[in-house]
Coordinates of C-alpha atoms in Angstrom, one line a residue:
X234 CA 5.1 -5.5 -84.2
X235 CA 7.6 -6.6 -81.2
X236 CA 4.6 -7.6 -78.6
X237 CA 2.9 -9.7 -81.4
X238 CA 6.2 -11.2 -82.4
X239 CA 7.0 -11.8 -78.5
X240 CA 3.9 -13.6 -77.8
X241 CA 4.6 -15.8 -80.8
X242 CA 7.8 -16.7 -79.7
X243 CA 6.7 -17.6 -76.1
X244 CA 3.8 -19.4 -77.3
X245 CA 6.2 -21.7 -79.3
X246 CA 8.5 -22.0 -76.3
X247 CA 5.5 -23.4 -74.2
X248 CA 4.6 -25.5 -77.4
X249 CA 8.0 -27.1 -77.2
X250 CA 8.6 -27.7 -74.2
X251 CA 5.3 -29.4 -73.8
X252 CA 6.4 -31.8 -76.8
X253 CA 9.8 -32.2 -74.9
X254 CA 7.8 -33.1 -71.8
X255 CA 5.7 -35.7 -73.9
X256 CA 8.0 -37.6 -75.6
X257 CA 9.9 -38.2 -72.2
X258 CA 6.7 -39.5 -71.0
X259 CA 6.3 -41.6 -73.5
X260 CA 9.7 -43.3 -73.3
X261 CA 9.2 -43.6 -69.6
X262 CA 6.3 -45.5 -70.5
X263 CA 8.0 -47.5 -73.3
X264 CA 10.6 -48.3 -70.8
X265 CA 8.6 -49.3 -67.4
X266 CA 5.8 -51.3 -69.7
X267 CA 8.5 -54.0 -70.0
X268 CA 8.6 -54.0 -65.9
X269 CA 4.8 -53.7 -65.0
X270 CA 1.6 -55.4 -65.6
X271 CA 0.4 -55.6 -69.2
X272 CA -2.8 -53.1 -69.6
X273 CA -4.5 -55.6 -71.3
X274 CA -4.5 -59.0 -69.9
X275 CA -4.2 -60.9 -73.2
X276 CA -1.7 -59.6 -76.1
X277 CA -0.8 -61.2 -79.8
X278 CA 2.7 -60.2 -80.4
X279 CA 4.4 -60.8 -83.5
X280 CA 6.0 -64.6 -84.8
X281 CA 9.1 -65.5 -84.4
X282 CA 10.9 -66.3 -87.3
X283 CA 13.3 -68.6 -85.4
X284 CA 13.2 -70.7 -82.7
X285 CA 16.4 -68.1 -81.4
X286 CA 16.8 -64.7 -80.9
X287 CA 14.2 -61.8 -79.0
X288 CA 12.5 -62.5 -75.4
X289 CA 11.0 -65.5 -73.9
X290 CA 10.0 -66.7 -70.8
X291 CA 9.3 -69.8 -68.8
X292 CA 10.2 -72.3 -66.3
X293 CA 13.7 -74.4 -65.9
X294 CA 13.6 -77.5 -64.1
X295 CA 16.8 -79.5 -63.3
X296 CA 17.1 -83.2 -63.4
X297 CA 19.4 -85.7 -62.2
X298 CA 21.2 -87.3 -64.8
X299 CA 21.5 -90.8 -62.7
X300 CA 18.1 -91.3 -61.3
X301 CA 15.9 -89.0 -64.1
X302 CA 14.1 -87.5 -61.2
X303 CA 13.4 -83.3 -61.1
X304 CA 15.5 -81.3 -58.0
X305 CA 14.8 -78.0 -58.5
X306 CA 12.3 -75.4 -60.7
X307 CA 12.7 -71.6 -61.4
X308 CA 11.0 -69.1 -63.5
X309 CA 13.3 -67.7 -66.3
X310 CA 13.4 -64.9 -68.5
X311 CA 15.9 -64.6 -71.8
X312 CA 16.7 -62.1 -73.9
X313 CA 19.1 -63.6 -76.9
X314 CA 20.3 -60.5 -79.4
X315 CA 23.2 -60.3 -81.9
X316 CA 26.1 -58.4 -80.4
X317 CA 28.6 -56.2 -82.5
X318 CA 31.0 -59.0 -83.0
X319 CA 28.0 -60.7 -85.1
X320 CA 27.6 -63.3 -82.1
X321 CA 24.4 -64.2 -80.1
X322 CA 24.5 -63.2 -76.8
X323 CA 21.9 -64.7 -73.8
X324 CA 20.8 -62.4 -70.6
X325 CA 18.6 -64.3 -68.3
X326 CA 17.5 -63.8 -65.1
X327 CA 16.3 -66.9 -62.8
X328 CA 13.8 -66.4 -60.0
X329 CA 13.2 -69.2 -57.3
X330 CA 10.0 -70.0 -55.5
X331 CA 10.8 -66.9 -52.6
X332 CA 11.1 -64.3 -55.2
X333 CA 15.1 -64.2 -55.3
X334 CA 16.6 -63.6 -58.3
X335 CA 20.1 -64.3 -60.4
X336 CA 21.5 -62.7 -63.4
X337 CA 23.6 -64.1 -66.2
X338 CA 24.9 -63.2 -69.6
X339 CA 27.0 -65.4 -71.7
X340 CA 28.0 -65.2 -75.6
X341 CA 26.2 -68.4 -76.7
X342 CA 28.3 -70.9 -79.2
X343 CA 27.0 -71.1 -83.2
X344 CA 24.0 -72.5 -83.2
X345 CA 24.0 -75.6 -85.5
X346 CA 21.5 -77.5 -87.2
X347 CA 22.7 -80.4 -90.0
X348 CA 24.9 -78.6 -92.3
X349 CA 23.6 -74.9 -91.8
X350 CA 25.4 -72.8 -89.0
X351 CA 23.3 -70.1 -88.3
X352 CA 24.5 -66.7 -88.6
X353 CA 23.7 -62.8 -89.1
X354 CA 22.4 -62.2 -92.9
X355 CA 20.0 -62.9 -95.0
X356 CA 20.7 -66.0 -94.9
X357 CA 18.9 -66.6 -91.6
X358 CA 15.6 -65.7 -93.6
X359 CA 15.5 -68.2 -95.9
X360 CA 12.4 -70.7 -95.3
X361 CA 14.8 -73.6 -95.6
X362 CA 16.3 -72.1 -92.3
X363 CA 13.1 -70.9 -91.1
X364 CA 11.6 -74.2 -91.2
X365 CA 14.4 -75.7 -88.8
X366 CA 13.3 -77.3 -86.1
X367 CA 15.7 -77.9 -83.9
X368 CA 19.1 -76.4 -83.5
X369 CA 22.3 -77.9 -81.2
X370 CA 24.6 -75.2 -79.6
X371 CA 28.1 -77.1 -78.4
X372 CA 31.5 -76.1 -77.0
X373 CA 34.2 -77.5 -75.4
X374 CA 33.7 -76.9 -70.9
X375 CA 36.4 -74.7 -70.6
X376 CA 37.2 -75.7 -66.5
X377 CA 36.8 -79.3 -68.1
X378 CA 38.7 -79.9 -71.6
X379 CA 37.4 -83.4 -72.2
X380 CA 33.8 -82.4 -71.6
X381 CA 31.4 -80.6 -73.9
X382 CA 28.2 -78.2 -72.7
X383 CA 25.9 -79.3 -74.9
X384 CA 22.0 -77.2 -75.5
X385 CA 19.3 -78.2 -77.8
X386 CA 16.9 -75.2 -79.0
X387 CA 13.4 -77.5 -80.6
X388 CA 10.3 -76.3 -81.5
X389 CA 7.2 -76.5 -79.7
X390 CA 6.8 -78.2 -76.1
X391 CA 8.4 -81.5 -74.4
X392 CA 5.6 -83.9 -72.5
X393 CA 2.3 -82.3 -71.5
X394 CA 1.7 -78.9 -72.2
X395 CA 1.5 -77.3 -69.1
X396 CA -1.5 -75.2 -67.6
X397 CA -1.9 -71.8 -69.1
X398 CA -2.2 -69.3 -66.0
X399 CA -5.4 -66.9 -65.3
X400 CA -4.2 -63.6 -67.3
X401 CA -1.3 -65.2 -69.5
X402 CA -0.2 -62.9 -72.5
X403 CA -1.3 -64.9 -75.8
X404 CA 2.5 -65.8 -77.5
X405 CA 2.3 -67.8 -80.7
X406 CA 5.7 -69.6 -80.1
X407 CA 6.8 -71.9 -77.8
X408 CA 10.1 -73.5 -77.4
X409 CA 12.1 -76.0 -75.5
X410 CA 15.8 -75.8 -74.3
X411 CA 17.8 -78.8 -72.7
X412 CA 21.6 -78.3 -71.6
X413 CA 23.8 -81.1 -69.8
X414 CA 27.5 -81.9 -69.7
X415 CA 28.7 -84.8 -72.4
X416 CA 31.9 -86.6 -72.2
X417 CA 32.2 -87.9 -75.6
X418 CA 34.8 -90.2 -74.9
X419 CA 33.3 -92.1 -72.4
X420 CA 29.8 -91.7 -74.1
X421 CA 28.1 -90.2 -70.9
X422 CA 26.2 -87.5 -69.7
X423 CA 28.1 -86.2 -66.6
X424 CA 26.8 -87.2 -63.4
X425 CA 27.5 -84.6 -61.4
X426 CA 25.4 -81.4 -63.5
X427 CA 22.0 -81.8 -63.9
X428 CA 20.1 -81.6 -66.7
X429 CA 18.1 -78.6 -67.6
X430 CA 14.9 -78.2 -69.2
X431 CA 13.4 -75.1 -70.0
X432 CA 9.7 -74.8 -71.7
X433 CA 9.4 -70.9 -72.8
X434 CA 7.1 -68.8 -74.9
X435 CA 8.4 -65.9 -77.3
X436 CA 6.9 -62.8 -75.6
X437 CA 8.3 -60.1 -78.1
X438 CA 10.6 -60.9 -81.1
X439 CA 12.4 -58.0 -80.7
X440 CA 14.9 -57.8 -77.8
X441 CA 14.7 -55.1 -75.3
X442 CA 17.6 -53.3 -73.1
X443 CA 15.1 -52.2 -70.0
X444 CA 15.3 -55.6 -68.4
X445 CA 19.6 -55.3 -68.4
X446 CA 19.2 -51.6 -67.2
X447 CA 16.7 -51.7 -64.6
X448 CA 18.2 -55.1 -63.1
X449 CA 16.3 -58.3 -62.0
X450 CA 14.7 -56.1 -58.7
X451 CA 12.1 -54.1 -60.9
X452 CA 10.7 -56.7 -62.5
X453 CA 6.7 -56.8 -61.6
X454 CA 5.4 -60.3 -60.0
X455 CA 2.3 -60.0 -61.9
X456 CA 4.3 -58.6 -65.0
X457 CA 6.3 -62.0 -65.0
X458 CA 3.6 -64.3 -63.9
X459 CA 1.9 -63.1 -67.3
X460 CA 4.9 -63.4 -69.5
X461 CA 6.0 -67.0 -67.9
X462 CA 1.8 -67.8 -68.9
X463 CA 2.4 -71.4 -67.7
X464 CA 2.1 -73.6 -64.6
X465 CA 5.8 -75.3 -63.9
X466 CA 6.4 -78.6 -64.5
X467 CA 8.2 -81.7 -63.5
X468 CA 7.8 -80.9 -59.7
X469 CA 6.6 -83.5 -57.2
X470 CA 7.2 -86.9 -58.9
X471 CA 8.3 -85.6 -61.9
X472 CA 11.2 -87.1 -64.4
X473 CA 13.2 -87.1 -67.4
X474 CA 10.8 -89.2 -69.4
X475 CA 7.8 -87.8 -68.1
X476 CA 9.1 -84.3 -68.9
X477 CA 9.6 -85.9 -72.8
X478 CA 13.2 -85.9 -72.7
X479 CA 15.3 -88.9 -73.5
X480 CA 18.9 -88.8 -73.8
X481 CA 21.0 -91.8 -75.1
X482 CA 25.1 -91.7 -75.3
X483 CA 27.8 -94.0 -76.2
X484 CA 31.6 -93.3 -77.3
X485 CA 31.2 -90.6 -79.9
X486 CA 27.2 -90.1 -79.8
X487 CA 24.7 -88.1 -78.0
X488 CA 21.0 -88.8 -79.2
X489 CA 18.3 -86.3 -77.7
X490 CA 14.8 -87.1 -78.4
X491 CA 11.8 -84.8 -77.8
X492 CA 8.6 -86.4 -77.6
X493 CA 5.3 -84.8 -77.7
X494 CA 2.7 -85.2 -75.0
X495 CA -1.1 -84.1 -73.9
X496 CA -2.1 -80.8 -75.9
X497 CA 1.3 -80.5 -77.2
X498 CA 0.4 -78.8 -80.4
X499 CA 3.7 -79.6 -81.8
X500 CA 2.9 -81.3 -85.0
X501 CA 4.8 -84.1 -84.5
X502 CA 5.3 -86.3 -81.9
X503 CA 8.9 -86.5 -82.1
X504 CA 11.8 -84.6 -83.1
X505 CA 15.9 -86.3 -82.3
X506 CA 18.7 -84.7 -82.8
X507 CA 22.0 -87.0 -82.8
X508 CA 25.5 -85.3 -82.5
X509 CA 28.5 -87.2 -83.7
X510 CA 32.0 -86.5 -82.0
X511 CA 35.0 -87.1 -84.6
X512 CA 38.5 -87.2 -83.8
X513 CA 40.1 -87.0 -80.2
X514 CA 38.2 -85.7 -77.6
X515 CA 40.1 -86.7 -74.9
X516 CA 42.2 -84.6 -72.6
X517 CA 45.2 -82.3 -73.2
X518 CA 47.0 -80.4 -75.6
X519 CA 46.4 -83.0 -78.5
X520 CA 43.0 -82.9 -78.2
X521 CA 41.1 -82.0 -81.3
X522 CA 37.5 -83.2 -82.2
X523 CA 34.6 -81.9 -84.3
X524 CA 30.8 -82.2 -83.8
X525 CA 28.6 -83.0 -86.4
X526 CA 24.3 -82.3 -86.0
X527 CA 21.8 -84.6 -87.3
X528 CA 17.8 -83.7 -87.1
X529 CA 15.4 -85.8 -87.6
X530 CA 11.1 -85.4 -86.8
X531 CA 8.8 -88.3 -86.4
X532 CA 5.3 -87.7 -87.7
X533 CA 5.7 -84.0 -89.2
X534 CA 2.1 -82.9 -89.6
X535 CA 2.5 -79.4 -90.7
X536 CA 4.0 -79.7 -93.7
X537 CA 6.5 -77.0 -91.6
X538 CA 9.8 -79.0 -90.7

């Protein structure tokens, strides 16, 4: 009875350990898929519910504020994910034209859209918030009290649509970020930060960790060039304007307008968001001021606003 009983018992050591063996295979593989070249050179991945939150990618291209004309371009990846304190939290990593690349995590301010502030809960699920298009994300600049950093988050794609690269994965959503520095008192943008435009696709709605813990130097050329799926833009010649940006301030207002270009597939050609300063905004300890969000799209043709 032993030898049976023995044999039993070994064959189900060998049986687990060859599960054990498995399973740490296929997290390996779970892990470095993020980091390598997709198998399969076109892939659907699930849509977005918001215009925030999971893993995009796509090229930044900074502007002067003076002259309108582009200075610099860099491929970007983001990863945005709700931290413990119930905040939304940004990892991205920038890579220039030689391959270098930066890393940089910040806690991102409340992301605001009209009268809804966008926060964790079921809230966020709603189709009245789904449907948002566009959503403003303002604080004070710390190293500079009187100035505010000021990011837009809009649907779809300023100006032309770029090229889509040989080999891009397929992403349903597109999005466009633009940050500069707004003095509200003196109703300017400030002339010494660029502005930044970003044009990214949603790669995977659900945010992943291997990026943060395998650093910027593991990430796969070919991997990225089929996540960024687009030719840059705004290089050469390029501007403000012909990027689809406009941005109008005065004392107390900053208007941003979107505007759609060639192949676009917005489904509107415009969408503006205006942000009202009220109160003092001015230097010191006595300053106090609050920001208020207005959104408004131009020639809605999805019904989908």
């Amino acid at each position: 009875r032993e030898a049976p009983l023995l044999a039993t018992a070994g064959l189900l050591s060998r049986l687990m350990r060859a599960r054990s063996l498995a399973a740490g295979l296929l997290l390996h593989a779970c892990s470095a898929a993020v980091l390598a070249p997709p198998t399969i050179s076109r892939h659907s991945v699930a849509l977005p519910a918001l215009r925030i939150g999971g893993e995009w990618a796509g090229h930044t291209v900074e502007f002067s504020p003076e002259s309108g004309c582009a200075l610099s371009s860099v491929e970007v990846l983001a990863c945005e994910r709700w931290n413990a304190d119930r905040r939304l939290e940004r990892r991205t990593i920038e890579f220039n034209a030689d391959g270098a690349a930066m890393s940089e995590g910040v806690v991102l301010p409340f992301a605001q859209s009209g009268s809804e502030v966008l926060t964790l809960g079921a809230r966020m699920l709603e189709p009245d918030v789904l449907n948002i298009r566009a959503w403003a994300l303002d604080a004070v600049d710390e190293t500079s009290p009187g100035t505010w950093d000021c990011e837009a988050i809009i649907d779809g794609l300023s100006g032309d649509r770029p090229a889509e690269r040989a080999g891009a994965l397929e992403c349903p959503k597109v999005r466009t970020r633009v940050r500069c520095r707004f003095d509200p008192t003196a109703g300017r943008v400030d002339p010494a930060s660029p502005v930044a435009i970003s044009l990214e696709r949603c790669w995977s709605v659900t945010p992943s960790a291997a990026l943060d813990e395998a650093g910027p130097a593991a990430v796969d050329a070919e991997w990225r060039s089929a996540v960024v799926g687009m030719e840059s833009f705004g290089e050469g010649e390029g501007t403000l304007s012909a990027a689809g940006i406009e941005l109008h301030g005065e004392p107390g207002l900053l208007r941003l307008t979107l505007r759609s270009g060639t192949r676009a597939q917005n489904g509107y050609s415009s969408v503006s968001i205006s942000r009202s300063w009220v109160g003092e905004c001015c230097e010191g300890p006595d300053a106090a001021c609050s920001v208020f969000t207005e959104v408004e799209v131009t020639d809605d043709t999805t019904g989908d606003k």
